Amino acid sequence: VGTKLKVASATGGHDTSGIDLVAMSGNDVVTTGARPLFFLDYFATGKLDVAVAEKVVAGIARGCEESGCALLGGETAELPGMYAEGEYDLAGFCVGVVARARIVDGSRVAAGDAIVALPSSGLHSNGYSLARKVLPDLAEKTRELGESVGEALLRPTRLYAKTVQAVLAAGHDVRAMCHVTGGGLPGNLPRVLPEG
């Protein structure tokens, strides 16, 4: 989830952090054509704030439910002196399954193929170091956004698992998929294209 957690800590908006955590792993898994099966999380903090942890874990559970995978469990670690008061870090992983013959790996991509982009819900969990630098007033409400800058930045990462599974189940010839994260299109799209 990265430095988006700094926005959550600054605004008290912890209910989307868990969704973001599941999305960052789950959205990677589905790009191979896999169906997410299960997720495990790791929550680290200096001193556990039970109310915050409950919101984060509820978000993880919601993200798993929306992705169609099980939350098998996780680890909570108190690491005094490692994190400033009120701060925490999250990590996790998602395991999926796909039949070998249905793996989407980009090897069949050819000139003339169409590119279809699915919309995001915002910055997802990338670019927050820059966003925090140029948008320091997280409480500012703007007419254009219809909400505060902090609320807009905490919009949860979109979960693509069910959308992608529906496209694959409909029999569409999907040759490559790319989860666009840090680096944008130039940094991510070439990874799923064959040489040349």
PDB file of C-alpha atoms in Angstrom:
ATOM      1  CA  VAL A   1       0.000   0.000   0.000  1.00  0.00           C
ATOM      2  CA  GLY A   2       3.054   2.194   0.420  1.00  0.00           C
ATOM      3  CA  THR A   3       2.902   5.828   1.447  1.00  0.00           C
ATOM      4  CA  LYS A   4      -0.867   5.939   0.966  1.00  0.00           C
ATOM      5  CA  LEU A   5      -0.809   4.741   4.579  1.00  0.00           C
ATOM      6  CA  LYS A   6       0.606   8.162   5.545  1.00  0.00           C
ATOM      7  CA  VAL A   7      -2.616   9.734   4.218  1.00  0.00           C
ATOM      8  CA  ALA A   8      -4.681   7.207   6.184  1.00  0.00           C
ATOM      9  CA  SER A   9      -2.759   8.000   9.369  1.00  0.00           C
ATOM     10  CA  ALA A  10      -2.996  11.769   8.822  1.00  0.00           C
ATOM     11  CA  THR A  11      -6.757  11.705   8.205  1.00  0.00           C
ATOM     12  CA  GLY A  12      -7.853   8.754  10.340  1.00  0.00           C
ATOM     13  CA  GLY A  13      -9.244   7.041   7.232  1.00  0.00           C
ATOM     14  CA  HIS A  14      -8.162   3.471   7.892  1.00  0.00           C
ATOM     15  CA  ASP A  15     -11.177   1.623   6.472  1.00  0.00           C
ATOM     16  CA  THR A  16      -9.825   1.461   2.900  1.00  0.00           C
ATOM     17  CA  SER A  17      -6.213   0.450   3.632  1.00  0.00           C
ATOM     18  CA  GLY A  18      -7.086  -3.236   3.781  1.00  0.00           C
ATOM     19  CA  ILE A  19      -8.949  -3.081   0.468  1.00  0.00           C
ATOM     20  CA  ASP A  20      -5.875  -1.470  -1.098  1.00  0.00           C
ATOM     21  CA  LEU A  21      -3.668  -4.232   0.285  1.00  0.00           C
ATOM     22  CA  VAL A  22      -5.780  -6.997  -1.251  1.00  0.00           C
ATOM     23  CA  ALA A  23      -6.097  -5.112  -4.538  1.00  0.00           C
ATOM     24  CA  MET A  24      -2.384  -4.622  -5.046  1.00  0.00           C
ATOM     25  CA  SER A  25      -1.745  -8.380  -4.810  1.00  0.00           C
ATOM     26  CA  GLY A  26      -5.039  -9.651  -6.194  1.00  0.00           C
ATOM     27  CA  ASN A  27      -4.930  -7.384  -9.239  1.00  0.00           C
ATOM     28  CA  ASP A  28      -1.467  -8.750 -10.051  1.00  0.00           C
ATOM     29  CA  VAL A  29      -2.678 -12.345  -9.760  1.00  0.00           C
ATOM     30  CA  VAL A  30      -5.589 -11.909 -12.176  1.00  0.00           C
ATOM     31  CA  THR A  31      -3.295 -10.622 -14.946  1.00  0.00           C
ATOM     32  CA  THR A  32      -2.111 -14.215 -15.431  1.00  0.00           C
ATOM     33  CA  GLY A  33      -5.672 -15.418 -15.947  1.00  0.00           C
ATOM     34  CA  ALA A  34      -5.760 -16.855 -12.430  1.00  0.00           C
ATOM     35  CA  ARG A  35      -8.716 -16.788 -10.060  1.00  0.00           C
ATOM     36  CA  PRO A  36      -7.693 -15.558  -6.597  1.00  0.00           C
ATOM     37  CA  LEU A  37      -7.986 -18.373  -4.043  1.00  0.00           C
ATOM     38  CA  PHE A  38      -6.695 -17.022  -0.751  1.00  0.00           C
ATOM     39  CA  PHE A  39      -4.928 -14.095   0.891  1.00  0.00           C
ATOM     40  CA  LEU A  40      -2.703 -13.674   3.963  1.00  0.00           C
ATOM     41  CA  ASP A  41      -1.769 -10.355   5.529  1.00  0.00           C
ATOM     42  CA  TYR A  42       0.920  -8.842   7.753  1.00  0.00           C
ATOM     43  CA  PHE A  43       0.124  -5.789   9.905  1.00  0.00           C
ATOM     44  CA  ALA A  44       3.096  -4.124  11.631  1.00  0.00           C
ATOM     45  CA  THR A  45       2.959  -1.192  14.056  1.00  0.00           C
ATOM     46  CA  GLY A  46       4.838   0.271  16.987  1.00  0.00           C
ATOM     47  CA  LYS A  47       1.946  -0.161  19.424  1.00  0.00           C
ATOM     48  CA  LEU A  48      -1.310  -1.804  18.408  1.00  0.00           C
ATOM     49  CA  ASP A  49      -4.355   0.452  18.286  1.00  0.00           C
ATOM     50  CA  VAL A  50      -7.159  -2.119  18.292  1.00  0.00           C
ATOM     51  CA  ALA A  51      -9.728   0.250  16.742  1.00  0.00           C
ATOM     52  CA  VAL A  52      -7.418   1.009  13.796  1.00  0.00           C
ATOM     53  CA  ALA A  53      -6.476  -2.655  13.358  1.00  0.00           C
ATOM     54  CA  GLU A  54     -10.157  -3.646  13.304  1.00  0.00           C
ATOM     55  CA  LYS A  55     -10.844  -1.147  10.490  1.00  0.00           C
ATOM     56  CA  VAL A  56      -7.850  -2.351   8.499  1.00  0.00           C
ATOM     57  CA  VAL A  57      -8.721  -6.042   8.908  1.00  0.00           C
ATOM     58  CA  ALA A  58     -12.365  -5.335   8.025  1.00  0.00           C
ATOM     59  CA  GLY A  59     -11.076  -3.737   4.816  1.00  0.00           C
ATOM     60  CA  ILE A  60      -8.925  -6.776   4.093  1.00  0.00           C
ATOM     61  CA  ALA A  61     -11.949  -9.039   4.583  1.00  0.00           C
ATOM     62  CA  ARG A  62     -14.056  -6.816   2.309  1.00  0.00           C
ATOM     63  CA  GLY A  63     -11.331  -6.829  -0.358  1.00  0.00           C
ATOM     64  CA  CYS A  64     -11.111 -10.611  -0.200  1.00  0.00           C
ATOM     65  CA  GLU A  65     -14.880 -10.944  -0.460  1.00  0.00           C
ATOM     66  CA  GLU A  66     -15.011  -8.589  -3.453  1.00  0.00           C
ATOM     67  CA  SER A  67     -12.163 -10.515  -5.111  1.00  0.00           C
ATOM     68  CA  GLY A  68     -13.750 -13.902  -4.466  1.00  0.00           C
ATOM     69  CA  CYS A  69     -10.924 -15.236  -2.315  1.00  0.00           C
ATOM     70  CA  ALA A  70     -10.624 -16.428   1.264  1.00  0.00           C
ATOM     71  CA  LEU A  71      -8.744 -14.592   3.989  1.00  0.00           C
ATOM     72  CA  LEU A  72      -6.859 -17.463   5.617  1.00  0.00           C
ATOM     73  CA  GLY A  73      -5.260 -15.406   8.346  1.00  0.00           C
ATOM     74  CA  GLY A  74      -2.368 -13.134   8.954  1.00  0.00           C
ATOM     75  CA  GLU A  75       0.197 -11.801  11.370  1.00  0.00           C
ATOM     76  CA  THR A  76       0.121  -8.728  13.586  1.00  0.00           C
ATOM     77  CA  ALA A  77       3.467  -7.488  14.840  1.00  0.00           C
ATOM     78  CA  GLU A  78       4.146  -4.843  17.464  1.00  0.00           C
ATOM     79  CA  LEU A  79       7.580  -3.365  16.846  1.00  0.00           C
ATOM     80  CA  PRO A  80       8.211  -0.587  19.394  1.00  0.00           C
ATOM     81  CA  GLY A  81      10.579   2.055  18.082  1.00  0.00           C
ATOM     82  CA  MET A  82      10.180   0.938  14.478  1.00  0.00           C
ATOM     83  CA  TYR A  83       7.101   3.040  13.654  1.00  0.00           C
ATOM     84  CA  ALA A  84       6.014   6.503  14.801  1.00  0.00           C
ATOM     85  CA  GLU A  85       2.948   6.656  17.031  1.00  0.00           C
ATOM     86  CA  GLY A  86      -0.202   5.985  15.009  1.00  0.00           C
ATOM     87  CA  GLU A  87       1.651   4.600  11.991  1.00  0.00           C
ATOM     88  CA  TYR A  88       1.606   1.078  10.626  1.00  0.00           C
ATOM     89  CA  ASP A  89       2.666  -0.863   7.565  1.00  0.00           C
ATOM     90  CA  LEU A  90       0.899  -3.591   5.649  1.00  0.00           C
ATOM     91  CA  ALA A  91       2.066  -6.455   3.483  1.00  0.00           C
ATOM     92  CA  GLY A  92       0.303  -9.478   2.104  1.00  0.00           C
ATOM     93  CA  PHE A  93       0.112 -11.995  -0.660  1.00  0.00           C
ATOM     94  CA  CYS A  94      -2.553 -13.591  -2.793  1.00  0.00           C
ATOM     95  CA  VAL A  95      -2.467 -17.075  -4.295  1.00  0.00           C
ATOM     96  CA  GLY A  96      -4.541 -17.886  -7.352  1.00  0.00           C
ATOM     97  CA  VAL A  97      -5.185 -20.813  -9.644  1.00  0.00           C
ATOM     98  CA  VAL A  98      -5.366 -21.149 -13.411  1.00  0.00           C
ATOM     99  CA  ALA A  99      -5.208 -24.177 -15.689  1.00  0.00           C
ATOM    100  CA  ARG A 100      -1.844 -24.338 -17.478  1.00  0.00           C
ATOM    101  CA  ALA A 101      -3.583 -24.134 -20.886  1.00  0.00           C
ATOM    102  CA  ARG A 102      -5.373 -20.926 -19.837  1.00  0.00           C
ATOM    103  CA  ILE A 103      -2.405 -18.958 -18.530  1.00  0.00           C
ATOM    104  CA  VAL A 104      -2.343 -15.434 -19.956  1.00  0.00           C
ATOM    105  CA  ASP A 105       1.323 -14.565 -20.485  1.00  0.00           C
ATOM    106  CA  GLY A 106       1.495 -12.181 -23.440  1.00  0.00           C
ATOM    107  CA  SER A 107       3.231 -14.670 -25.728  1.00  0.00           C
ATOM    108  CA  ARG A 108       0.404 -14.480 -28.314  1.00  0.00           C
ATOM    109  CA  VAL A 109       0.279 -10.677 -28.529  1.00  0.00           C
ATOM    110  CA  ALA A 110       0.570  -9.536 -32.156  1.00  0.00           C
ATOM    111  CA  ALA A 111       0.556  -6.313 -34.132  1.00  0.00           C
ATOM    112  CA  GLY A 112      -3.033  -5.179 -34.673  1.00  0.00           C
ATOM    113  CA  ASP A 113      -4.377  -6.513 -31.371  1.00  0.00           C
ATOM    114  CA  ALA A 114      -6.793  -4.176 -29.598  1.00  0.00           C
ATOM    115  CA  ILE A 115      -5.930  -2.679 -26.222  1.00  0.00           C
ATOM    116  CA  VAL A 116      -8.770  -2.343 -23.722  1.00  0.00           C
ATOM    117  CA  ALA A 117      -8.283  -0.330 -20.546  1.00  0.00           C
ATOM    118  CA  LEU A 118     -10.373  -0.734 -17.411  1.00  0.00           C
ATOM    119  CA  PRO A 119     -10.860   2.509 -15.470  1.00  0.00           C
ATOM    120  CA  SER A 120      -9.215   3.081 -12.125  1.00  0.00           C
ATOM    121  CA  SER A 121     -10.783   4.598  -9.028  1.00  0.00           C
ATOM    122  CA  GLY A 122      -7.999   7.172  -8.725  1.00  0.00           C
ATOM    123  CA  LEU A 123      -4.325   6.879  -7.878  1.00  0.00           C
ATOM    124  CA  HIS A 124      -4.895   3.410  -6.444  1.00  0.00           C
ATOM    125  CA  SER A 125      -1.828   2.888  -4.219  1.00  0.00           C
ATOM    126  CA  ASN A 126       0.823   4.541  -6.343  1.00  0.00           C
ATOM    127  CA  GLY A 127       2.243   8.045  -6.514  1.00  0.00           C
ATOM    128  CA  TYR A 128       1.415   9.048  -2.960  1.00  0.00           C
ATOM    129  CA  SER A 129       4.834  10.440  -2.083  1.00  0.00           C
ATOM    130  CA  LEU A 130       4.396  12.982  -4.887  1.00  0.00           C
ATOM    131  CA  ALA A 131       0.688  13.554  -4.155  1.00  0.00           C
ATOM    132  CA  ARG A 132       1.432  14.293  -0.493  1.00  0.00           C
ATOM    133  CA  LYS A 133       4.163  16.716  -1.533  1.00  0.00           C
ATOM    134  CA  VAL A 134       2.012  18.749  -3.953  1.00  0.00           C
ATOM    135  CA  LEU A 135      -1.298  18.421  -2.055  1.00  0.00           C
ATOM    136  CA  PRO A 136      -0.339  19.130   1.548  1.00  0.00           C
ATOM    137  CA  ASP A 137      -3.807  20.212   2.779  1.00  0.00           C
ATOM    138  CA  LEU A 138      -5.627  16.890   3.016  1.00  0.00           C
ATOM    139  CA  ALA A 139      -8.628  18.473   4.784  1.00  0.00           C
ATOM    140  CA  GLU A 140      -9.267  21.012   1.992  1.00  0.00           C
ATOM    141  CA  LYS A 141     -12.635  20.470   0.321  1.00  0.00           C
ATOM    142  CA  THR A 142     -12.809  21.314  -3.348  1.00  0.00           C
ATOM    143  CA  ARG A 143     -15.815  21.909  -5.537  1.00  0.00           C
ATOM    144  CA  GLU A 144     -14.241  19.878  -8.358  1.00  0.00           C
ATOM    145  CA  LEU A 145     -13.776  16.802  -6.196  1.00  0.00           C
ATOM    146  CA  GLY A 146     -16.955  17.164  -4.144  1.00  0.00           C
ATOM    147  CA  GLU A 147     -14.963  15.895  -1.173  1.00  0.00           C
ATOM    148  CA  SER A 148     -11.751  16.666   0.686  1.00  0.00           C
ATOM    149  CA  VAL A 149      -8.375  16.007  -0.904  1.00  0.00           C
ATOM    150  CA  GLY A 150      -7.757  13.341   1.762  1.00  0.00           C
ATOM    151  CA  GLU A 151     -11.053  11.587   1.014  1.00  0.00           C
ATOM    152  CA  ALA A 152     -10.278  11.575  -2.709  1.00  0.00           C
ATOM    153  CA  LEU A 153      -6.787  10.190  -2.088  1.00  0.00           C
ATOM    154  CA  LEU A 154      -8.185   7.442   0.153  1.00  0.00           C
ATOM    155  CA  ARG A 155     -10.648   6.171  -2.423  1.00  0.00           C
ATOM    156  CA  PRO A 156      -9.904   2.440  -2.401  1.00  0.00           C
ATOM    157  CA  THR A 157      -8.056   0.720  -5.191  1.00  0.00           C
ATOM    158  CA  ARG A 158     -10.433  -0.892  -7.640  1.00  0.00           C
ATOM    159  CA  LEU A 159     -10.579  -4.683  -7.435  1.00  0.00           C
ATOM    160  CA  TYR A 160     -10.548  -6.188 -10.934  1.00  0.00           C
ATOM    161  CA  ALA A 161     -10.865  -9.908 -10.143  1.00  0.00           C
ATOM    162  CA  LYS A 162     -14.574 -10.398 -10.853  1.00  0.00           C
ATOM    163  CA  THR A 163     -14.495  -8.213 -13.980  1.00  0.00           C
ATOM    164  CA  VAL A 164     -11.531 -10.105 -15.407  1.00  0.00           C
ATOM    165  CA  GLN A 165     -13.048 -13.482 -14.519  1.00  0.00           C
ATOM    166  CA  ALA A 166     -16.279 -12.515 -16.305  1.00  0.00           C
ATOM    167  CA  VAL A 167     -14.362 -11.511 -19.443  1.00  0.00           C
ATOM    168  CA  LEU A 168     -12.398 -14.764 -19.441  1.00  0.00           C
ATOM    169  CA  ALA A 169     -15.505 -16.873 -18.718  1.00  0.00           C
ATOM    170  CA  ALA A 170     -17.250 -15.257 -21.701  1.00  0.00           C
ATOM    171  CA  GLY A 171     -14.553 -16.776 -23.908  1.00  0.00           C
ATOM    172  CA  HIS A 172     -12.875 -13.560 -25.059  1.00  0.00           C
ATOM    173  CA  ASP A 173      -9.419 -14.106 -26.542  1.00  0.00           C
ATOM    174  CA  VAL A 174      -7.375 -12.257 -23.914  1.00  0.00           C
ATOM    175  CA  ARG A 175      -3.717 -12.396 -24.891  1.00  0.00           C
ATOM    176  CA  ALA A 176      -2.101 -10.257 -22.200  1.00  0.00           C
ATOM    177  CA  MET A 177      -3.084  -8.302 -19.106  1.00  0.00           C
ATOM    178  CA  CYS A 178      -1.205  -5.652 -17.236  1.00  0.00           C
ATOM    179  CA  HIS A 179      -1.831  -4.181 -13.781  1.00  0.00           C
ATOM    180  CA  VAL A 180      -0.745  -0.551 -14.212  1.00  0.00           C
ATOM    181  CA  THR A 181       0.980   0.551 -11.008  1.00  0.00           C
ATOM    182  CA  GLY A 182       4.099   2.655 -10.376  1.00  0.00           C
ATOM    183  CA  GLY A 183       5.670   3.651 -13.673  1.00  0.00           C
ATOM    184  CA  GLY A 184       2.314   4.024 -15.426  1.00  0.00           C
ATOM    185  CA  LEU A 185       1.755   2.673 -18.937  1.00  0.00           C
ATOM    186  CA  PRO A 186       5.386   3.106 -20.094  1.00  0.00           C
ATOM    187  CA  GLY A 187       6.693   1.190 -17.083  1.00  0.00           C
ATOM    188  CA  ASN A 188       4.157  -1.634 -17.082  1.00  0.00           C
ATOM    189  CA  LEU A 189       2.710  -2.337 -20.537  1.00  0.00           C
ATOM    190  CA  PRO A 190       6.040  -3.404 -22.125  1.00  0.00           C
ATOM    191  CA  ARG A 191       6.375  -6.172 -19.505  1.00  0.00           C
ATOM    192  CA  VAL A 192       3.514  -8.112 -21.133  1.00  0.00           C
ATOM    193  CA  LEU A 193       4.620  -7.649 -24.756  1.00  0.00           C
ATOM    194  CA  PRO A 194       6.822 -10.202 -26.526  1.00  0.00           C
ATOM    195  CA  GLU A 195      10.209  -9.115 -27.895  1.00  0.00           C
ATOM    196  CA  GLY A 196       9.887  -7.007 -31.026  1.00  0.00           C
TER     197      GLY A 196
END
